[in-house]
CSV table of C-alpha atoms in Angstrom, one decimal:
chain,number,residue,atom,x,y,z
A,1263,MET,CA,-4.6,2.8,28.3
A,1264,LYS,CA,-6.6,6.0,28.1
A,1265,LYS,CA,-9.8,6.2,30.0
A,1266,LEU,CA,-12.8,7.0,28.0
A,1267,THR,CA,-14.9,9.6,28.9
A,1268,TYR,CA,-18.3,10.5,27.7
A,1269,SER,CA,-20.5,13.5,27.1
A,1270,ARG,CA,-24.4,13.5,27.5
A,1271,ASN,CA,-26.4,14.2,24.6
A,1272,GLY,CA,-30.0,14.7,25.5
A,1273,ASP,CA,-30.9,11.1,26.6
A,1274,TYR,CA,-27.7,9.5,25.2
A,1275,CYS,CA,-24.1,9.5,26.6
A,1276,ILE,CA,-21.7,9.6,23.4
A,1277,PRO,CA,-18.0,8.7,24.0
A,1278,ASP,CA,-15.5,11.5,23.6
A,1279,LEU,CA,-13.2,10.0,20.9
A,1280,THR,CA,-10.1,11.8,19.6
A,1281,PHE,CA,-7.4,10.6,17.2
A,1282,THR,CA,-4.1,11.5,17.2
A,1283,LYS,CA,-2.5,13.5,14.2
A,1284,GLN,CA,-1.4,11.4,11.4
A,1285,PRO,CA,1.4,12.3,8.9
A,1286,ASP,CA,0.2,14.3,6.0
A,1287,LYS,CA,2.3,11.9,3.4
A,1288,PRO,CA,-0.1,10.6,0.8
A,1289,ILE,CA,-0.7,6.8,0.6
A,1290,GLY,CA,0.7,5.5,-3.0
A,1291,LYS,CA,-0.6,2.8,-5.2
A,1292,TYR,CA,0.3,-0.1,-3.1
A,1293,GLY,CA,-0.7,1.2,0.1
A,1294,ARG,CA,-4.2,1.7,-1.4
A,1295,MET,CA,-4.2,-2.0,-2.8
A,1296,ARG,CA,-3.0,-3.2,0.6
A,1297,LYS,CA,-6.1,-1.3,2.3
A,1298,GLN,CA,-8.6,-2.6,-0.3
A,1299,TYR,CA,-7.0,-6.3,0.4
A,1300,LEU,CA,-7.2,-5.9,4.1
A,1301,HIS,CA,-10.9,-4.5,3.9
A,1302,ASP,CA,-11.9,-7.3,1.5
A,1303,HIS,CA,-10.4,-10.2,3.0
A,1304,CYS,CA,-9.0,-9.6,6.7
A,1305,PRO,CA,-12.0,-7.3,8.2
A,1306,SER,CA,-11.0,-8.0,11.9
A,1307,LEU,CA,-7.4,-7.1,11.3
A,1308,TYR,CA,-8.6,-4.0,9.0
A,1309,SER,CA,-10.8,-3.1,12.1
A,1310,SER,CA,-8.1,-3.7,14.6
A,1311,LEU,CA,-5.6,-1.3,12.6
A,1312,ILE,CA,-8.2,1.6,12.4
A,1313,LEU,CA,-9.2,1.6,16.1
A,1314,SER,CA,-5.4,1.1,17.3
A,1315,GLU,CA,-4.5,4.2,14.8
A,1316,LYS,CA,-2.0,1.9,13.1
A,1317,LEU,CA,-3.6,1.6,9.7
A,1318,TYR,CA,-2.1,4.6,8.1
A,1319,PRO,CA,1.4,3.8,9.1
A,1320,HIS,CA,1.2,0.2,8.1
A,1321,LEU,CA,-0.1,1.3,4.7
A,1322,LEU,CA,2.8,4.0,4.4
A,1323,GLU,CA,5.1,1.1,5.3
A,1324,ILE,CA,3.7,-1.4,2.8
A,1325,ASP,CA,3.8,1.3,0.0
A,1326,GLU,CA,7.4,2.3,0.7
A,1327,ALA,CA,8.5,-1.4,0.8
A,1328,ALA,CA,6.5,-2.0,-2.4
A,1329,ASN,CA,8.3,0.7,-4.2
A,1330,ARG,CA,11.8,-0.4,-2.8
A,1331,ARG,CA,11.2,-4.0,-4.1
A,1332,LEU,CA,10.0,-2.7,-7.5
A,1333,GLU,CA,13.2,-0.7,-7.8
A,1334,VAL,CA,15.4,-4.0,-7.1
A,1335,ILE,CA,13.1,-6.3,-9.1
A,1336,MET,CA,12.9,-4.2,-12.3
A,1337,PRO,CA,16.8,-3.9,-13.2
A,1338,GLU,CA,17.0,-7.8,-12.6
A,1339,LEU,CA,13.9,-8.4,-15.1
A,1340,MET,CA,15.5,-6.1,-17.6
A,1341,LYS,CA,18.9,-7.8,-17.6
A,1342,SER,CA,17.3,-11.2,-18.1
A,1343,ALA,CA,15.1,-10.0,-20.8
A,1344,GLY,CA,17.8,-8.2,-22.5
A,1345,VAL,CA,16.1,-4.7,-22.4
A,1346,THR,CA,18.8,-2.2,-23.0
A,1347,GLU,CA,19.2,1.4,-24.0
A,1348,GLN,CA,20.4,0.2,-27.5
A,1349,LEU,CA,17.1,-1.6,-27.9
A,1350,LYS,CA,15.4,1.5,-26.7
A,1351,ALA,CA,17.1,3.5,-29.4
A,1352,SER,CA,16.9,1.2,-32.2
A,1353,ASN,CA,13.2,-0.2,-31.7
A,1354,PRO,CA,11.2,2.0,-29.1
A,1355,MET,CA,8.1,0.1,-29.7
A,1356,LYS,CA,9.4,-3.3,-28.8
A,1357,TRP,CA,11.1,-1.8,-26.0
A,1358,VAL,CA,7.9,0.0,-24.5
A,1359,GLY,CA,6.2,-3.6,-25.0
A,1360,LEU,CA,8.7,-5.3,-23.1
A,1361,MET,CA,9.0,-2.6,-20.4
A,1362,ASN,CA,5.3,-2.8,-19.9
A,1363,ALA,CA,5.3,-6.9,-19.6
A,1364,LEU,CA,8.4,-6.6,-17.1
A,1365,LYS,CA,6.3,-4.2,-15.0
A,1366,GLU,CA,3.3,-6.4,-14.7
A,1367,GLN,CA,5.6,-9.2,-13.9
A,1368,ALA,CA,7.3,-7.2,-11.1
A,1369,GLU,CA,4.0,-6.2,-9.8
A,1370,GLU,CA,2.5,-9.6,-9.6
A,1371,ILE,CA,5.8,-10.5,-7.5
A,1372,ILE,CA,5.0,-7.6,-5.2
A,1373,LEU,CA,1.2,-8.5,-4.8
A,1374,SER,CA,2.1,-11.9,-3.8
A,1375,GLU,CA,5.0,-11.0,-1.6
A,1376,LEU,CA,3.7,-7.8,0.3
A,1377,ILE,CA,0.1,-6.8,-0.4
A,1378,ASN,CA,-2.1,-10.0,-0.6
A,1379,VAL,CA,-0.4,-11.7,2.7
């Protein structure tokens, strides 16, 4: 563990805090949702992750896992609902409605499996 040093500022000693460089990759939708969930429902874990500098890597991991899970779930849901390219060509509005409904279903699964745990 790194020894904490202090700098005197007038009558006060202020800790010299430094953070390591974090990756520049942006956090996606699911990472931001996880951050909000931790902030609202698990404040001690949220604080611990921030102080240990593990929050950003955790959010990136959750975001990547959620996107991979979405890529697996969507084709399965499309197959079970009968959503095909033929339907897209013959009735685009129905296809769009079905795709939106399936995406909502997939996101509910992702929320329960990865985000809100």
